[in-house]
Amino acid sequence: MIPPLLELRDIRAGYGGITALHGVDLTVRAGQVVALLGPNGAGKTTTQKIAAGVHQVDSGEVLYGGRDVTGISSRDAARAGVCLIPEGRGVFPNLTVRENLWMMTFTGRSREEIEEMAFARFPILEQRASQTAGTMSGGEQQMLALSRGLTTDPAVLLLDELSMGLAPLVVERLYEQVAQIAREGVAVLVVEQFASAVLDMADHAAVLVRGRIEYDGPPGRELRNELANLYLGSAS
Ligand SMILES: Nc1ncnc2c1ncn2[C@@H]1O[C@H](COP(=O)(O)OP(=O)(O)OP(=O)(O)O)[C@@H](O)[C@H]1O
């Protein structure tokens, strides 16, 4: 079996006195898209922040490529190849598409190379190159955020609510690209509240309810049938 690039083991974490995660286990392997689903407030974003070193655990272990990195800073996590694309797209709305891309030259790539990478994957960005990012559609902004992230050559890509506010067809197209990114060998963890689009392309799914993993398995019919019960259960 392909070794895991990201592993969370028995993670407990919270905010002040509030425990948000009660022993979360999660594994993402190279070439795999794992969908992390769950209702509002279940702990999905907290889990991703822990994976990216943005939030620290109270107990449990975080491993990258089998190496224990518990307590790693977000800076070192990024250096280790973990790229978080937060909800809200992570682009600079007042800068042009080109300027947003050029900011990534700190990775050692040239402006030309970064543009080439982005435009090859998302041709629409070339047409928008001189447009300010904030004036583009949500889907195009998401493409720009992904393009920026990919210039860091991530081993692990963490996507938070990629589909937020986007039309279903746009989401479907974005997920086709996410699947392609995984096929190139990246381990992808996608957090979504609403499941259907991501389940069409995920290799594996986990459902968090009130800080606990209540399902961990294939993203097929069994999960779809169970999802409503899991979500409704969280409301009681
Ligand atoms: N900065 C914070 N301070 C205090 N409590 C927080 C903070 N961030 C999150 N929480 C709490 O931690 C729990 C998990 O939140 P989290 O954002 O991880 O859930 P989520 O599943 O991502 O939800 P959503 O889909 O609404 O983003 C919730 O009860 C939330 O209220």
CSV table of C-alpha atoms and ligand atoms in Angstrom, one decimal:
chain,number,residue,atom,x,y,z
A,1,MET,CA,0.0,0.0,0.0
A,2,ILE,CA,1.2,3.6,-0.7
A,3,PRO,CA,2.7,5.1,2.4
A,4,PRO,CA,0.8,8.0,4.0
A,5,LEU,CA,2.1,11.5,3.5
A,6,LEU,CA,-0.1,13.0,6.2
A,7,GLU,CA,-1.3,11.2,9.3
A,8,LEU,CA,-3.2,12.5,12.3
A,9,ARG,CA,-3.3,10.2,15.3
A,10,ASP,CA,-5.7,10.5,18.1
A,11,ILE,CA,-5.8,14.3,18.0
A,12,ARG,CA,-7.4,16.2,20.8
A,13,ALA,CA,-7.5,20.0,20.3
A,14,GLY,CA,-9.6,23.0,21.1
A,15,TYR,CA,-9.8,26.6,21.9
A,16,GLY,CA,-9.2,27.7,25.5
A,17,GLY,CA,-11.4,25.4,27.6
A,18,ILE,CA,-13.5,24.2,24.6
A,19,THR,CA,-12.5,20.8,23.1
A,20,ALA,CA,-13.2,20.8,19.4
A,21,LEU,CA,-11.6,17.5,18.4
A,22,HIS,CA,-11.9,14.4,20.6
A,23,GLY,CA,-9.4,11.9,19.3
A,24,VAL,CA,-9.3,12.3,15.5
A,25,ASP,CA,-7.5,9.8,13.3
A,26,LEU,CA,-7.0,10.6,9.6
A,27,THR,CA,-4.6,9.4,6.9
A,28,VAL,CA,-3.9,10.8,3.4
A,29,ARG,CA,-1.7,9.0,0.9
A,30,ALA,CA,0.2,10.2,-2.2
A,31,GLY,CA,-2.1,10.3,-5.2
A,32,GLN,CA,-5.3,10.2,-3.1
A,33,VAL,CA,-8.1,12.7,-2.5
A,34,VAL,CA,-9.6,12.4,0.9
A,35,ALA,CA,-12.9,14.2,1.6
A,36,LEU,CA,-13.4,15.4,5.1
A,37,LEU,CA,-17.0,16.1,5.6
A,38,GLY,CA,-19.2,17.2,8.4
A,39,PRO,CA,-21.8,19.7,9.5
A,40,ASN,CA,-21.2,23.2,10.7
A,41,GLY,CA,-18.8,23.4,13.7
A,42,ALA,CA,-17.8,19.7,13.5
A,43,GLY,CA,-14.1,20.5,13.6
A,44,LYS,CA,-13.1,20.2,9.9
A,45,THR,CA,-11.3,23.5,9.7
A,46,THR,CA,-9.5,22.9,13.1
A,47,THR,CA,-8.4,19.5,11.7
A,48,GLN,CA,-6.9,21.2,8.6
A,49,LYS,CA,-5.2,23.9,10.6
A,50,ILE,CA,-3.6,21.2,12.7
A,51,ALA,CA,-2.4,19.4,9.6
A,52,ALA,CA,-0.9,22.7,8.4
A,53,GLY,CA,0.8,23.6,11.7
A,54,VAL,CA,-1.5,26.7,12.1
A,55,HIS,CA,-3.2,25.3,15.2
A,56,GLN,CA,-1.6,23.1,17.8
A,57,VAL,CA,-2.8,19.9,19.4
A,58,ASP,CA,-3.5,19.2,23.1
A,59,SER,CA,-2.5,15.6,22.5
A,60,GLY,CA,-2.0,13.1,19.7
A,61,GLU,CA,0.5,13.0,16.9
A,62,VAL,CA,0.9,14.7,13.5
A,63,LEU,CA,3.1,12.8,11.0
A,64,TYR,CA,4.4,13.9,7.5
A,65,GLY,CA,5.7,11.0,5.4
A,66,GLY,CA,5.9,8.8,8.6
A,67,ARG,CA,7.9,11.5,10.5
A,68,ASP,CA,6.5,12.8,13.8
A,69,VAL,CA,6.2,16.6,13.3
A,70,THR,CA,3.8,17.3,16.2
A,71,GLY,CA,4.1,20.9,17.2
A,72,ILE,CA,5.5,22.0,13.8
A,73,SER,CA,5.0,25.7,13.0
A,74,SER,CA,3.0,26.7,9.9
A,75,ARG,CA,6.2,28.0,8.3
A,76,ASP,CA,8.1,24.7,8.7
A,77,ALA,CA,5.0,22.8,7.6
A,78,ALA,CA,5.0,24.9,4.4
A,79,ARG,CA,8.7,24.2,4.0
A,80,ALA,CA,8.0,20.5,4.4
A,81,GLY,CA,5.6,20.6,1.5
A,82,VAL,CA,2.2,21.2,3.1
A,83,CYS,CA,0.1,23.8,1.4
A,84,LEU,CA,-3.2,25.1,2.9
A,85,ILE,CA,-5.6,26.9,0.7
A,86,PRO,CA,-8.0,28.5,3.3
A,87,GLU,CA,-11.6,29.2,2.9
A,88,GLY,CA,-12.1,32.5,1.2
A,89,ARG,CA,-9.6,31.7,-1.6
A,90,GLY,CA,-6.3,33.1,-0.4
A,91,VAL,CA,-5.7,35.6,-3.3
A,92,PHE,CA,-5.0,39.3,-3.1
A,93,PRO,CA,-8.1,40.9,-4.6
A,94,ASN,CA,-6.6,44.3,-5.4
A,95,LEU,CA,-3.7,42.8,-7.3
A,96,THR,CA,-3.9,41.5,-10.9
A,97,VAL,CA,-3.8,37.8,-11.6
A,98,ARG,CA,-0.2,38.3,-12.9
A,99,GLU,CA,0.9,40.1,-9.7
A,100,ASN,CA,-0.7,37.4,-7.6
A,101,LEU,CA,1.3,34.8,-9.4
A,102,TRP,CA,4.5,36.9,-9.4
A,103,MET,CA,4.4,37.0,-5.6
A,104,MET,CA,5.3,33.3,-5.7
A,105,THR,CA,8.8,33.9,-7.1
A,106,PHE,CA,10.1,33.3,-3.5
A,107,THR,CA,9.7,29.6,-4.4
A,108,GLY,CA,12.8,30.1,-6.7
A,109,ARG,CA,10.7,29.9,-9.9
A,110,SER,CA,10.8,32.7,-12.4
A,111,ARG,CA,7.8,34.9,-13.2
A,112,GLU,CA,7.6,33.3,-16.6
A,113,GLU,CA,7.7,29.7,-15.3
A,114,ILE,CA,5.0,30.5,-12.7
A,115,GLU,CA,2.8,32.0,-15.4
A,116,GLU,CA,3.4,29.1,-17.7
A,117,MET,CA,2.4,26.6,-14.9
A,118,ALA,CA,-0.7,28.5,-14.0
A,119,PHE,CA,-1.9,29.1,-17.6
A,120,ALA,CA,-1.3,25.6,-18.7
A,121,ARG,CA,-3.5,24.2,-16.0
A,122,PHE,CA,-6.1,27.0,-16.1
A,123,PRO,CA,-6.1,28.7,-19.5
A,124,ILE,CA,-8.8,31.2,-18.5
A,125,LEU,CA,-6.2,32.8,-16.1
A,126,GLU,CA,-4.1,33.9,-19.2
A,127,GLN,CA,-7.1,35.8,-20.5
A,128,ARG,CA,-7.6,37.4,-17.1
A,129,ALA,CA,-3.8,38.1,-16.5
A,130,SER,CA,-4.2,41.9,-16.3
A,131,GLN,CA,-7.5,41.8,-14.4
A,132,THR,CA,-7.6,42.4,-10.6
A,133,ALA,CA,-8.2,39.2,-8.9
A,134,GLY,CA,-11.2,40.5,-6.9
A,135,THR,CA,-13.1,41.3,-10.0
A,136,MET,CA,-13.0,37.7,-11.3
A,137,SER,CA,-15.7,35.0,-10.6
A,138,GLY,CA,-15.3,32.9,-7.5
A,139,GLY,CA,-14.3,29.9,-9.5
A,140,GLU,CA,-11.6,31.8,-11.3
A,141,GLN,CA,-10.3,33.1,-7.9
A,142,GLN,CA,-10.2,29.6,-6.7
A,143,MET,CA,-8.1,28.6,-9.8
A,144,LEU,CA,-5.7,31.4,-9.0
A,145,ALA,CA,-5.4,30.3,-5.4
A,146,LEU,CA,-4.7,26.7,-6.5
A,147,SER,CA,-2.2,28.0,-9.1
A,148,ARG,CA,-0.4,30.0,-6.4
A,149,GLY,CA,-0.3,27.0,-4.1
A,150,LEU,CA,1.0,24.6,-6.7
A,151,THR,CA,4.1,26.8,-7.3
A,152,THR,CA,5.3,25.5,-3.9
A,153,ASP,CA,5.4,21.9,-5.3
A,154,PRO,CA,3.3,20.6,-2.4
A,155,ALA,CA,3.4,17.0,-1.2
A,156,VAL,CA,0.2,17.6,0.7
A,157,LEU,CA,-2.6,20.0,-0.5
A,158,LEU,CA,-5.2,21.1,2.0
A,159,LEU,CA,-8.4,22.7,0.5
A,160,ASP,CA,-11.0,24.3,2.8
A,161,GLU,CA,-14.5,24.6,1.4
A,162,LEU,CA,-13.4,24.9,-2.2
A,163,SER,CA,-17.0,24.9,-3.4
A,164,MET,CA,-18.2,27.7,-1.2
A,165,GLY,CA,-20.5,30.0,-3.1
A,166,LEU,CA,-19.8,28.4,-6.5
A,167,ALA,CA,-22.2,27.1,-9.1
A,168,PRO,CA,-22.3,23.2,-9.3
A,169,LEU,CA,-20.8,23.1,-12.8
A,170,VAL,CA,-17.9,25.3,-11.7
A,171,VAL,CA,-17.3,23.1,-8.7
A,172,GLU,CA,-17.3,20.0,-10.9
A,173,ARG,CA,-14.6,21.6,-13.2
A,174,LEU,CA,-12.5,22.6,-10.2
A,175,TYR,CA,-12.7,19.1,-8.8
A,176,GLU,CA,-11.6,17.6,-12.1
A,177,GLN,CA,-8.4,19.6,-11.7
A,178,VAL,CA,-8.1,18.6,-8.0
A,179,ALA,CA,-8.3,14.9,-9.1
A,180,GLN,CA,-5.7,15.6,-11.7
A,181,ILE,CA,-3.4,17.2,-9.1
A,182,ALA,CA,-3.7,14.1,-7.0
A,183,ARG,CA,-2.9,11.9,-10.0
A,184,GLU,CA,0.3,13.8,-10.2
A,185,GLY,CA,1.2,12.3,-6.8
A,186,VAL,CA,0.0,15.0,-4.4
A,187,ALA,CA,-1.9,13.9,-1.2
A,188,VAL,CA,-5.1,16.0,-1.2
A,189,LEU,CA,-7.4,16.6,1.8
A,190,VAL,CA,-10.6,18.4,0.9
A,191,VAL,CA,-12.9,19.8,3.6
A,192,GLU,CA,-16.5,20.3,2.6
A,193,GLN,CA,-19.7,20.8,4.4
A,194,PHE,CA,-21.8,19.8,1.4
A,195,ALA,CA,-20.8,16.5,0.1
A,196,SER,CA,-22.0,15.5,-3.3
A,197,ALA,CA,-19.5,17.1,-5.7
A,198,VAL,CA,-16.5,16.1,-3.7
A,199,LEU,CA,-17.7,12.5,-3.2
A,200,ASP,CA,-17.9,12.0,-7.0
A,201,MET,CA,-14.1,12.3,-7.2
A,202,ALA,CA,-12.8,11.5,-3.8
A,203,ASP,CA,-10.9,8.2,-3.2
A,204,HIS,CA,-11.8,8.1,0.5
A,205,ALA,CA,-14.1,9.9,2.8
A,206,ALA,CA,-14.2,10.7,6.5
A,207,VAL,CA,-17.1,12.3,8.4
A,208,LEU,CA,-16.5,14.4,11.5
A,209,VAL,CA,-19.4,15.0,13.8
A,210,ARG,CA,-18.9,17.1,16.9
A,211,GLY,CA,-15.2,16.5,16.9
A,212,ARG,CA,-15.3,12.7,16.3
A,213,ILE,CA,-14.8,10.7,13.1
A,214,GLU,CA,-18.1,8.9,12.7
A,215,TYR,CA,-17.3,7.4,9.2
A,216,ASP,CA,-14.0,6.5,7.6
A,217,GLY,CA,-14.2,4.5,4.4
A,218,PRO,CA,-15.1,4.6,0.7
A,219,PRO,CA,-17.1,7.6,-0.7
A,220,GLY,CA,-19.8,5.4,-2.2
A,221,ARG,CA,-23.4,4.6,-1.8
A,222,GLU,CA,-23.2,3.4,1.7
A,223,LEU,CA,-21.8,6.8,2.9
A,224,ARG,CA,-24.3,8.8,0.8
A,225,ASN,CA,-27.2,6.8,2.4
A,226,GLU,CA,-25.7,7.4,5.9
A,227,LEU,CA,-24.8,11.0,5.5
A,228,ALA,CA,-28.1,12.5,6.3
A,229,ASN,CA,-28.4,10.5,9.5
A,230,LEU,CA,-24.9,11.5,10.5
A,231,TYR,CA,-25.6,15.2,9.9
A,232,LEU,CA,-29.1,15.0,11.5
A,233,GLY,CA,-27.6,13.2,14.5
A,234,SER,CA,-25.3,16.2,15.1
A,235,ALA,CA,-28.3,18.5,15.5
A,236,SER,CA,-29.7,16.6,18.5
B,1,LIG,N1,-11.0,30.7,17.1
B,1,LIG,C1,-11.9,29.9,17.8
B,1,LIG,N2,-12.2,30.2,19.1
B,1,LIG,C2,-13.1,29.5,19.8
B,1,LIG,N3,-13.8,28.4,19.3
B,1,LIG,C3,-13.5,28.1,18.0
B,1,LIG,C4,-12.6,28.8,17.2
B,1,LIG,N4,-12.6,28.3,16.0
B,1,LIG,C5,-13.5,27.3,16.0
B,1,LIG,N5,-14.0,27.2,17.3
B,1,LIG,C6,-15.0,26.1,17.7
B,1,LIG,O1,-14.5,24.8,17.5
B,1,LIG,C7,-15.4,24.0,16.9
B,1,LIG,C8,-15.0,23.4,15.6
B,1,LIG,O2,-14.9,24.5,14.6
B,1,LIG,P1,-14.4,24.3,13.1
B,1,LIG,O3,-14.3,25.7,12.5
B,1,LIG,O4,-13.1,23.5,13.1
B,1,LIG,O5,-15.6,23.5,12.5
B,1,LIG,P2,-15.9,23.3,11.0
B,1,LIG,O6,-16.4,21.9,10.9
B,1,LIG,O7,-14.8,23.7,10.1
B,1,LIG,O8,-17.2,24.2,10.8
B,1,LIG,P3,-17.6,25.2,9.6
B,1,LIG,O9,-18.1,24.3,8.5
B,1,LIG,O10,-18.6,26.1,10.2
B,1,LIG,O11,-16.3,25.9,9.2
B,1,LIG,C9,-16.7,24.7,16.8
B,1,LIG,O12,-17.5,24.5,18.0
B,1,LIG,C10,-16.3,26.2,16.8
B,1,LIG,O13,-17.2,27.0,17.4
